CSV table of C-alpha atoms in Angstrom, one decimal:
chain,number,residue,atom,x,y,z
A,1,PRO,CA,13.9,5.9,36.1
A,2,THR,CA,14.6,9.3,33.5
A,3,LEU,CA,16.1,11.7,34.9
A,4,ARG,CA,16.1,15.6,33.7
A,5,TRP,CA,19.2,18.5,33.5
A,6,MET,CA,18.3,22.4,33.0
A,7,ALA,CA,21.2,23.9,31.7
A,8,SER,CA,21.5,27.6,33.6
A,9,GLY,CA,19.7,29.8,30.1
A,10,ASP,CA,22.4,30.1,27.3
A,11,ASP,CA,25.5,28.6,29.6
A,12,ARG,CA,25.3,25.2,28.1
A,13,HIS,CA,28.5,22.4,28.5
A,14,VAL,CA,31.6,21.3,26.6
A,15,VAL,CA,32.3,17.8,26.9
A,16,PHE,CA,36.1,16.7,26.5
A,17,LEU,CA,34.6,12.1,26.5
A,18,THR,CA,38.2,9.8,26.7
A,19,GLY,CA,36.7,6.1,26.0
A,20,GLY,CA,33.8,7.0,23.8
A,21,SER,CA,34.6,3.9,21.9
A,22,GLY,CA,33.6,1.0,24.6
A,23,PHE,CA,30.8,0.5,25.4
A,24,LEU,CA,29.4,3.0,27.8
A,25,GLY,CA,31.0,6.1,25.8
A,26,GLY,CA,28.4,4.5,23.7
A,27,GLN,CA,25.2,5.0,25.8
A,28,LEU,CA,27.3,8.3,26.4
A,29,LEU,CA,26.7,9.3,23.2
A,30,ARG,CA,24.2,8.8,22.0
A,31,ASP,CA,22.9,10.8,25.2
A,32,LEU,CA,25.2,13.6,25.1
A,33,THR,CA,24.3,13.9,21.5
A,34,ALA,CA,20.7,14.0,21.7
A,35,GLN,CA,20.0,17.2,24.0
A,36,PRO,CA,22.4,19.7,22.9
A,37,GLU,CA,20.4,22.0,24.5
A,38,ILE,CA,22.5,21.2,27.7
A,39,PHE,CA,25.6,20.5,25.6
A,40,SER,CA,26.9,21.9,22.5
A,41,LYS,CA,30.4,20.4,21.6
A,42,ILE,CA,31.9,17.0,22.6
A,43,TYR,CA,35.9,16.4,22.2
A,44,LEU,CA,36.5,14.1,20.6
A,45,PRO,CA,40.7,12.6,21.0
A,46,VAL,CA,40.7,9.6,18.6
A,47,ARG,CA,44.7,8.2,18.4
A,48,THR,CA,46.7,6.3,15.4
A,49,LYS,CA,46.6,2.9,15.2
A,50,LYS,CA,46.6,-0.3,13.2
A,51,GLY,CA,47.3,2.1,10.2
A,52,GLN,CA,44.9,4.4,10.5
A,53,SER,CA,44.8,7.7,10.3
A,54,GLY,CA,43.4,8.8,14.5
A,55,LYS,CA,40.6,11.0,12.0
A,56,GLU,CA,39.5,8.1,10.2
A,57,ARG,CA,38.6,6.3,12.8
A,58,PHE,CA,37.6,8.9,14.1
A,59,ASP,CA,35.1,9.5,11.1
A,60,GLY,CA,34.6,5.4,11.6
A,61,LEU,CA,33.4,5.3,14.7
A,62,PHE,CA,32.3,8.4,15.2
A,63,GLY,CA,30.7,10.0,11.8
A,64,LYS,CA,27.0,9.2,12.6
A,65,TYR,CA,26.6,11.6,15.4
A,66,GLY,CA,27.2,14.9,13.1
A,67,ASP,CA,29.3,17.8,13.3
A,68,ARG,CA,29.0,18.2,17.8
A,69,CYS,CA,31.5,15.8,17.7
A,70,VAL,CA,34.7,17.2,17.3
A,71,TYR,CA,37.4,15.0,16.5
A,72,CYS,CA,40.8,15.7,18.8
A,73,ASP,CA,44.5,14.4,17.9
A,74,ALA,CA,44.9,12.2,21.6
A,75,ALA,CA,49.1,13.3,20.9
A,76,ASP,CA,46.6,17.5,21.3
A,77,PRO,CA,45.8,18.9,24.4
A,78,ILE,CA,42.8,19.8,26.4
A,79,PRO,CA,40.6,22.3,24.0
A,80,GLN,CA,40.3,25.5,26.3
A,81,ASP,CA,37.2,26.1,25.6
A,82,THR,CA,36.2,22.3,27.2
A,83,THR,CA,33.9,22.4,30.5
A,84,THR,CA,34.2,19.7,31.1
A,85,VAL,CA,36.2,16.6,31.3
A,86,ILE,CA,34.6,12.6,31.6
A,87,LEU,CA,37.8,11.0,32.0
A,88,ASN,CA,36.0,7.0,31.0
A,89,ALA,CA,39.2,5.4,29.1
A,90,TYR,CA,40.9,1.9,30.9
A,91,SER,CA,41.7,-1.0,29.9
A,92,ILE,CA,39.3,-3.4,31.0
A,93,SER,CA,41.9,-6.4,31.7
A,94,PHE,CA,42.9,-8.8,34.4
A,95,GLN,CA,46.2,-10.1,33.8
A,96,ASN,CA,48.3,-7.9,32.6
A,97,ASP,CA,51.7,-6.6,34.5
A,98,VAL,CA,51.1,-4.4,37.5
A,99,SER,CA,53.0,-1.7,36.1
A,100,ASP,CA,52.2,-1.8,32.5
A,101,THR,CA,48.8,-1.6,33.6
A,102,LEU,CA,49.7,1.9,36.0
A,103,ARG,CA,52.0,2.8,32.9
A,104,ASP,CA,49.2,2.1,30.0
A,105,ASN,CA,45.8,4.0,32.0
A,106,VAL,CA,46.5,5.7,34.9
A,107,ALA,CA,49.4,7.8,33.6
A,108,PRO,CA,47.7,8.9,30.5
A,109,MET,CA,44.8,9.9,32.6
A,110,LEU,CA,47.5,11.6,35.2
A,111,ALA,CA,48.5,13.8,32.2
A,112,LEU,CA,44.7,14.8,31.3
A,113,LEU,CA,44.1,16.1,34.6
A,114,ASP,CA,47.2,18.0,34.9
A,115,GLN,CA,46.2,19.6,31.9
A,116,CYS,CA,42.6,20.3,33.7
A,117,GLN,CA,44.4,22.1,36.7
A,118,GLN,CA,45.4,24.9,33.0
A,119,LEU,CA,41.6,24.9,31.7
A,120,PRO,CA,39.8,28.5,32.4
A,121,LEU,CA,36.3,27.6,31.7
A,122,ILE,CA,37.0,24.2,33.7
A,123,ARG,CA,33.6,23.1,35.8
A,124,HIS,CA,34.3,19.7,36.8
A,125,VAL,CA,35.9,16.5,36.3
A,126,ILE,CA,35.3,13.3,36.3
A,127,ALA,CA,37.5,10.3,36.7
A,128,VAL,CA,35.4,7.3,35.7
A,129,SER,CA,36.9,4.0,38.0
A,130,THR,CA,35.4,0.9,39.5
A,131,ALA,CA,32.2,0.2,42.8
A,132,TYR,CA,35.1,-2.9,42.9
A,133,VAL,CA,37.7,-1.2,43.8
A,134,GLN,CA,35.6,-2.0,47.8
A,135,PRO,CA,35.5,-5.3,48.5
A,136,TYR,CA,33.4,-7.8,49.8
A,137,LEU,CA,30.7,-8.7,52.8
A,138,PRO,CA,31.9,-8.2,55.5
A,139,PHE,CA,33.5,-6.0,54.0
A,140,LYS,CA,30.2,-2.3,54.6
A,141,MET,CA,30.5,0.4,52.1
A,142,CYS,CA,33.4,2.4,51.3
A,143,LYS,CA,32.6,6.4,49.8
A,144,ALA,CA,36.4,7.2,50.2
A,145,PRO,CA,39.2,5.7,48.6
A,146,ILE,CA,39.6,2.1,49.8
A,147,PRO,CA,42.5,1.6,52.6
A,148,CYS,CA,44.9,0.2,50.9
A,149,HIS,CA,49.3,0.3,51.4
A,150,ALA,CA,49.5,3.5,49.3
A,151,SER,CA,46.9,5.4,51.7
A,152,GLU,CA,49.9,7.9,53.6
A,153,ASP,CA,51.4,7.9,50.8
A,154,PRO,CA,49.6,7.5,47.3
A,155,GLU,CA,52.6,9.0,45.5
A,156,ALA,CA,55.6,6.7,46.3
A,157,ALA,CA,53.5,4.5,46.0
A,158,TYR,CA,52.2,5.0,43.1
A,159,GLN,CA,55.7,5.9,42.0
A,160,SER,CA,57.0,2.3,43.4
A,161,VAL,CA,54.8,0.2,41.3
A,162,LEU,CA,55.2,2.2,38.3
A,163,LYS,CA,59.0,1.4,38.0
A,164,GLY,CA,58.6,-2.1,39.2
A,165,GLU,CA,60.6,-1.7,42.6
A,166,THR,CA,57.5,-3.6,44.5
A,167,SER,CA,56.8,-6.1,42.3
A,168,TRP,CA,52.6,-7.9,42.3
A,169,GLU,CA,54.0,-10.9,45.0
A,170,GLU,CA,54.9,-8.1,47.1
A,171,LEU,CA,51.4,-5.7,46.9
A,172,ARG,CA,50.1,-9.3,47.3
A,173,ALA,CA,51.8,-9.8,51.1
A,174,LEU,CA,51.4,-6.2,51.9
A,175,PRO,CA,49.4,-7.1,55.1
A,176,SER,CA,48.2,-3.4,54.9
A,177,ASN,CA,45.9,-4.6,51.3
A,178,HIS,CA,42.7,-6.0,51.1
A,179,ALA,CA,42.5,-10.2,49.7
A,180,HIS,CA,40.0,-8.2,46.9
A,181,THR,CA,42.6,-5.5,46.3
A,182,THR,CA,45.6,-7.5,44.9
A,183,GLN,CA,42.9,-10.6,43.1
A,184,ASN,CA,43.4,-8.5,39.4
A,185,ALA,CA,45.7,-5.1,38.2
A,186,TYR,CA,43.0,-3.7,36.9
A,187,VAL,CA,40.7,-3.6,40.5
A,188,TYR,CA,44.5,-2.5,42.9
A,189,SER,CA,45.2,-0.2,39.6
A,190,LYS,CA,42.3,1.7,40.4
A,191,THR,CA,42.0,1.3,43.3
A,192,LEU,CA,45.2,3.1,43.1
A,193,MET,CA,43.9,5.8,41.5
A,194,GLU,CA,41.7,6.9,43.9
A,195,HIS,CA,44.8,8.1,46.1
A,196,VAL,CA,47.1,9.5,44.3
A,197,VAL,CA,44.0,11.4,42.0
A,198,THR,CA,42.3,12.7,45.1
A,199,HIS,CA,46.0,12.9,47.0
A,200,ARG,CA,46.9,15.1,43.8
A,201,TYR,CA,44.4,17.2,42.2
A,202,LYS,CA,41.2,17.6,45.1
A,203,HIS,CA,42.4,21.3,46.0
A,204,THR,CA,43.4,22.0,42.2
A,205,VAL,CA,40.7,21.3,40.5
A,206,PRO,CA,37.3,20.4,40.9
A,207,LEU,CA,36.6,16.7,41.1
A,208,THR,CA,34.7,13.6,41.4
A,209,LEU,CA,34.9,10.1,41.2
A,210,PHE,CA,32.0,8.0,39.9
A,211,ARG,CA,32.1,4.8,40.6
A,212,PRO,CA,30.0,1.7,38.8
A,213,SER,CA,29.0,-1.2,38.4
A,214,ILE,CA,28.5,-4.7,36.4
A,215,ILE,CA,27.2,-3.4,33.7
A,216,SER,CA,24.1,-4.4,31.3
A,217,CYS,CA,22.0,-3.8,29.0
A,218,SER,CA,19.9,-0.7,28.1
A,219,SER,CA,16.8,-0.8,30.1
A,220,ASP,CA,15.1,-1.6,26.8
A,221,GLY,CA,17.1,-4.6,25.3
A,222,GLU,CA,17.8,-1.7,22.3
A,223,TYR,CA,22.0,-1.3,23.4
A,224,GLY,CA,24.7,-4.4,24.9
A,225,SER,CA,27.6,-5.5,24.0
A,226,ARG,CA,29.1,-9.4,23.4
A,227,PHE,CA,32.4,-7.7,26.2
A,228,THR,CA,30.6,-6.4,29.0
A,229,PRO,CA,29.9,-9.5,31.6
A,230,PRO,CA,26.6,-9.9,32.0
A,231,CYS,CA,25.1,-9.8,27.9
A,232,ALA,CA,28.3,-12.4,28.0
A,233,MET,CA,27.1,-14.6,30.5
A,234,GLY,CA,23.4,-14.4,29.3
A,235,MET,CA,25.1,-16.0,25.4
A,236,LEU,CA,26.8,-18.9,27.7
A,237,SER,CA,23.2,-19.8,29.1
A,238,GLN,CA,22.3,-20.8,25.8
A,239,SER,CA,25.0,-22.8,25.2
A,240,ARG,CA,24.6,-26.2,24.2
A,241,VAL,CA,27.6,-26.7,26.3
A,242,GLY,CA,27.8,-27.6,30.3
A,243,ARG,CA,29.3,-26.4,32.5
A,244,VAL,CA,30.5,-25.8,36.3
A,245,PHE,CA,30.0,-21.9,37.9
A,246,PRO,CA,30.3,-20.5,41.7
A,247,GLY,CA,26.5,-18.6,43.0
A,248,THR,CA,26.4,-17.8,46.2
A,249,ALA,CA,27.1,-14.1,44.8
A,250,HIS,CA,23.6,-11.4,44.4
A,251,ALA,CA,25.7,-9.9,41.8
A,252,ASP,CA,25.6,-6.1,40.9
A,253,HIS,CA,24.0,-5.0,37.0
A,254,VAL,CA,22.6,-2.0,36.4
A,255,HIS,CA,21.6,-0.4,33.1
A,256,VAL,CA,24.1,1.0,30.6
A,257,ASP,CA,21.7,4.1,30.2
A,258,HIS,CA,21.1,4.5,33.7
A,259,VAL,CA,24.8,4.6,34.6
A,260,SER,CA,25.1,6.9,31.6
A,261,GLN,CA,22.5,9.2,33.5
A,262,LEU,CA,23.8,9.4,36.1
A,263,MET,CA,27.0,10.2,34.9
A,264,LEU,CA,26.1,13.4,33.5
A,265,LYS,CA,23.7,14.7,36.1
A,266,THR,CA,27.0,15.0,38.5
A,267,ALA,CA,29.2,16.0,35.8
A,268,ILE,CA,26.7,19.6,35.8
A,269,SER,CA,26.2,19.6,38.6
A,270,PRO,CA,28.5,22.8,40.3
A,271,LYS,CA,31.5,20.9,41.9
A,272,GLN,CA,33.7,23.4,44.0
A,273,ARG,CA,38.1,22.4,44.4
A,274,GLY,CA,39.2,21.4,47.9
A,275,GLU,CA,37.5,17.7,48.3
A,276,VAL,CA,36.8,14.5,46.2
A,277,PRO,CA,33.3,12.9,46.2
A,278,VAL,CA,32.6,9.3,45.6
A,279,VAL,CA,29.3,8.5,43.6
A,280,LEU,CA,28.1,4.9,43.8
A,281,ALA,CA,25.8,4.0,40.0
A,282,THR,CA,25.3,1.1,42.2
A,283,GLY,CA,22.1,-1.2,41.9
A,284,ASN,CA,20.8,-3.6,44.6
A,285,SER,CA,22.6,-6.6,44.4
A,286,ALA,CA,19.2,-8.2,43.1
A,287,ILE,CA,20.7,-10.7,40.0
A,288,VAL,CA,21.2,-14.3,41.4
A,289,VAL,CA,22.9,-16.2,39.5
A,290,PRO,CA,21.0,-19.6,38.8
A,291,GLU,CA,18.2,-17.4,38.2
A,292,PHE,CA,20.1,-15.6,36.1
A,293,LYS,CA,20.6,-17.9,34.0
A,294,ALA,CA,17.5,-20.2,33.4
A,295,LEU,CA,15.6,-16.8,33.1
A,296,CYS,CA,18.1,-15.8,29.7
A,297,ALA,CA,18.0,-18.9,28.1
A,298,GLN,CA,14.0,-18.7,29.0
A,299,GLY,CA,13.1,-18.9,25.2
A,300,SER,CA,15.8,-19.9,23.6
A,301,PRO,CA,15.8,-22.0,20.5
A,302,SER,CA,18.6,-23.5,20.9
A,303,THR,CA,18.3,-26.1,24.2
A,304,SER,CA,20.8,-25.1,26.5
A,305,ALA,CA,22.9,-27.8,28.7
A,306,THR,CA,23.0,-27.6,32.6
A,307,THR,CA,25.0,-25.9,34.2
A,308,ILE,CA,25.6,-26.7,37.6
A,309,PHE,CA,26.1,-24.1,41.0
A,310,LEU,CA,28.6,-25.1,43.5
A,311,ASP,CA,29.5,-22.7,47.0
A,312,LYS,CA,33.4,-21.7,46.9
A,313,HIS,CA,33.4,-22.2,50.0
A,314,SER,CA,32.7,-24.8,50.7
A,315,THR,CA,36.3,-26.5,50.0
A,316,PRO,CA,35.0,-30.0,48.4
A,317,GLN,CA,32.1,-28.0,46.5
A,318,ARG,CA,35.7,-26.5,46.0
A,319,TRP,CA,38.0,-28.9,44.7
A,320,LEU,CA,34.6,-30.4,42.8
A,321,ILE,CA,34.8,-26.8,41.0
A,322,ALA,CA,38.1,-27.1,40.2
A,323,ALA,CA,37.9,-31.0,38.6
A,324,LEU,CA,34.5,-30.6,36.3
A,325,ARG,CA,36.5,-26.8,35.1
A,326,PHE,CA,39.4,-29.3,33.8
A,327,VAL,CA,37.4,-31.8,32.3
A,328,GLU,CA,36.0,-28.2,30.0
A,329,ILE,CA,39.6,-27.4,29.5
A,330,LEU,CA,40.3,-29.6,28.4
A,331,ILE,CA,38.1,-30.5,25.8
A,332,TYR,CA,38.1,-27.2,24.2
A,333,ARG,CA,41.9,-27.5,24.2
A,334,VAL,CA,40.8,-30.6,22.4
A,335,VAL,CA,37.8,-29.3,19.5
A,336,LEU,CA,38.4,-25.3,19.5
A,337,GLY,CA,42.9,-25.4,20.4
A,338,PRO,CA,44.7,-24.0,23.1
A,339,LYS,CA,45.3,-20.4,22.4
A,340,ILE,CA,40.8,-20.4,22.4
A,341,ALA,CA,40.7,-23.1,25.7
A,342,LYS,CA,43.3,-20.8,27.5
A,343,ILE,CA,40.6,-17.4,27.2
A,344,ILE,CA,38.3,-19.3,28.4
A,345,SER,CA,40.6,-20.2,30.7
A,346,THR,CA,41.1,-16.9,32.1
A,347,VAL,CA,37.9,-15.5,31.9
A,348,TYR,CA,36.8,-18.2,34.0
A,349,PHE,CA,39.9,-17.1,36.5
A,350,ASN,CA,39.2,-13.5,36.4
A,351,TYR,CA,35.4,-13.5,36.8
A,352,ASP,CA,34.2,-16.6,39.7
A,353,HIS,CA,36.3,-14.3,42.3
A,354,PHE,CA,32.8,-11.9,41.1
A,355,LEU,CA,30.1,-15.2,40.5
A,356,SER,CA,31.3,-16.0,44.6
A,357,GLU,CA,31.2,-12.9,46.8
A,358,THR,CA,28.0,-10.3,47.4
A,359,TRP,CA,29.4,-6.5,47.8
A,360,ASP,CA,27.8,-3.3,50.3
A,361,PHE,CA,27.2,-1.1,47.7
A,362,GLU,CA,25.1,1.7,48.2
A,363,PRO,CA,21.6,1.0,45.8
A,364,ASN,CA,21.5,3.9,43.4
A,365,LEU,CA,20.2,3.1,40.1
A,366,PRO,CA,18.3,-0.6,42.0
A,367,LEU,CA,17.2,-2.4,38.8
A,368,ASP,CA,13.5,-3.9,38.3
A,369,LEU,CA,14.2,-8.1,37.5
A,370,ASP,CA,10.3,-7.9,35.9
A,371,THR,CA,12.0,-5.5,33.4
A,372,TYR,CA,15.6,-6.2,33.3
A,373,TYR,CA,14.8,-10.1,32.3
A,374,PRO,CA,12.7,-9.5,29.2
A,375,ALA,CA,15.7,-6.7,28.0
A,376,MET,CA,17.8,-9.2,28.3
A,377,ARG,CA,15.7,-11.7,25.6
A,378,LYS,CA,15.4,-9.3,24.0
A,379,TRP,CA,18.8,-8.5,23.2
A,380,LEU,CA,19.7,-11.7,23.5
A,381,ALA,CA,17.2,-12.1,20.7
A,382,ASN,CA,18.9,-9.6,18.5
A,383,ASN,CA,22.1,-10.0,19.1
A,384,PRO,CA,22.7,-14.4,19.2
A,385,PRO,CA,26.2,-16.5,19.4
A,386,PRO,CA,28.3,-16.2,16.1
A,387,LYS,CA,27.9,-20.0,14.7
A,388,PRO,CA,31.2,-21.7,13.8
A,389,ARG,CA,32.7,-21.5,10.6
A,390,GLN,CA,32.0,-24.5,8.3
A,391,SER,CA,35.0,-25.2,4.8
A,392,GLY,CA,33.3,-26.6,2.1
A,393,GLY,CA,30.8,-29.0,3.2
A,394,SER,CA,33.3,-30.7,5.6
A,395,THR,CA,33.3,-30.0,9.5
A,396,SER,CA,36.4,-27.9,10.2
A,397,ARG,CA,38.4,-27.9,13.8
A,398,LYS,CA,36.4,-24.4,14.7
A,399,ASP,CA,33.7,-25.7,14.3
A,400,GLY,CA,34.3,-29.2,16.8
A,401,SER,CA,30.0,-29.5,17.5
A,402,PHE,CA,30.7,-33.4,16.3
A,403,LEU,CA,33.7,-34.5,18.8
A,404,LEU,CA,31.8,-32.2,21.7
A,405,ALA,CA,29.1,-34.4,21.1
A,406,PRO,CA,29.6,-37.7,23.1
A,407,PHE,CA,32.1,-34.8,25.8
A,408,MET,CA,28.4,-33.7,25.8
A,409,MET,CA,27.1,-36.1,27.7
A,410,LEU,CA,29.1,-37.8,29.3
A,411,PRO,CA,27.3,-38.8,32.1
A,412,LEU,CA,28.7,-36.7,35.7
A,413,GLY,CA,29.6,-40.8,37.9
A,414,PHE,CA,32.1,-41.2,34.7
A,415,VAL,CA,33.2,-37.1,35.1
A,416,LEU,CA,33.5,-37.6,38.6
A,417,LEU,CA,35.8,-41.1,38.3
A,418,LEU,CA,38.0,-38.3,36.7
A,419,MET,CA,39.1,-36.2,40.3
A,420,PRO,CA,41.7,-38.1,41.0
A,421,LEU,CA,42.8,-37.9,37.5
A,422,CYS,CA,42.3,-34.3,37.7
A,423,VAL,CA,44.6,-31.7,38.9
A,424,TYR,CA,43.3,-28.2,37.9
A,425,SER,CA,45.2,-25.1,39.5
A,426,TYR,CA,43.3,-21.8,38.9
C-alpha cells in the first residue's frame, strides 16, 4: 500500500537514525530522503571500524544520499535539534553469548534512550524489536511485552543476565520463560529489551515498540539482500544441491518498503508519554514453505535439485531430517571445508524453528502472492549467487562440483541405508 503523510506547515522532522547501513536502514534512508517536505535532516551515527574513520565510512556508505544526511560520531551525544529517534541498530546473531548480546545491543540502546529524556524537541522515539518475541501458536497475539521471568522486575533480570549471574542454561530452565523465548540469544534479548525500556522510559520518553516480521525484498523487486532470510532462501531454492527442510510453517514475510512506510508513518504520529504501544509490522502468514521453493525456482536458468520437506513435529520425520542433514553437512565438510560446513549447519539450526511453527500475527502488511513471487523472482534474477572461483583451469577446493556431483545423484534409498550410522545433533 502507498502511505501518504502530511507535515503541519514547516514543522519538519529532524531524524536520528541508528542502523542506517543495514537492510531495513537502507530502505528507511531511501524513504526519508525522498520526502524533504517532511524530513529536513537525518543524523547518522557512524563509528570507526577496520582502520577507517567514522567520517570515511559515512562518506562511503551514505554520501550518495546528499547533504540532508549528516554525519555524527557514534561517541557524540544526540544533536539537540533532533525531533525523532529511530533505534534500528541490532546485531542479528543467534548464537552469541547472551551477556555479550545484551552488552553489545541493549546497553547502547538504553544509553541513547537516556539521552532522549533530555532532548528539548523530542516528539517520538521508535525502538525496533522483532515480531518473533511473541511465541508461536497456540500462543495468541500479544501487543505488550511478552510474559517471562523479567515481567515482575525487569531491572533485576537485566542486570543479573548482563553480569553473568544468571546463565543461559538457567534461563532455559525457568518455567516462567516460554521455550521460544530462549530459542536463541537474539529472541531472548529483544524480549528482555522490551520489558526494560517499557519499565524505564514509559513516563519520560514518547516511546513506541515496533515489531517487524521476516523482512523480504521490496514490492517492486528492485531492493533486497542476501542476508535477509527470504532472499537467502530464494537463492537456495535455485541451488543444484538437494536439501531437506521442515515445511510445516505458514511463514510471515513482509516487503521492506512496506515496513519502512509503516515505521515512518508511526514515527511522525503524535506520541504522548505514559504508555508504550506496540506496532506490529506483520503480514498474513501467507508463505507456505514448499510453495515458496517451487515458485522462487520457477523460470530459473539452472535446474534446481529436489528439496524434501518434512514435519519436525513427527518423531520419525525429525530423525529423518537429522540423518539426511548429517549426510549433507558431511558432503559440505569434504567439499567446502569445515568452516563453511559449520556456517551452513548453524544457519539450519537457527532457522529450522521458524520453518516449523506458525504465529498469530496482526495482518497489517498482508502479502499479495500474485505480486510477491514475481517481485522475488525479479530480485533473484538480478542478483545471482556468486560463482565459485577457479584458478588456472583447475577446479579448486571451493569449487567442489566435481566432487559433489556423485553425492547429488545418490539415490534416496542409499541415503536411507546410512541412517543407522548417522548421529547428528542439532
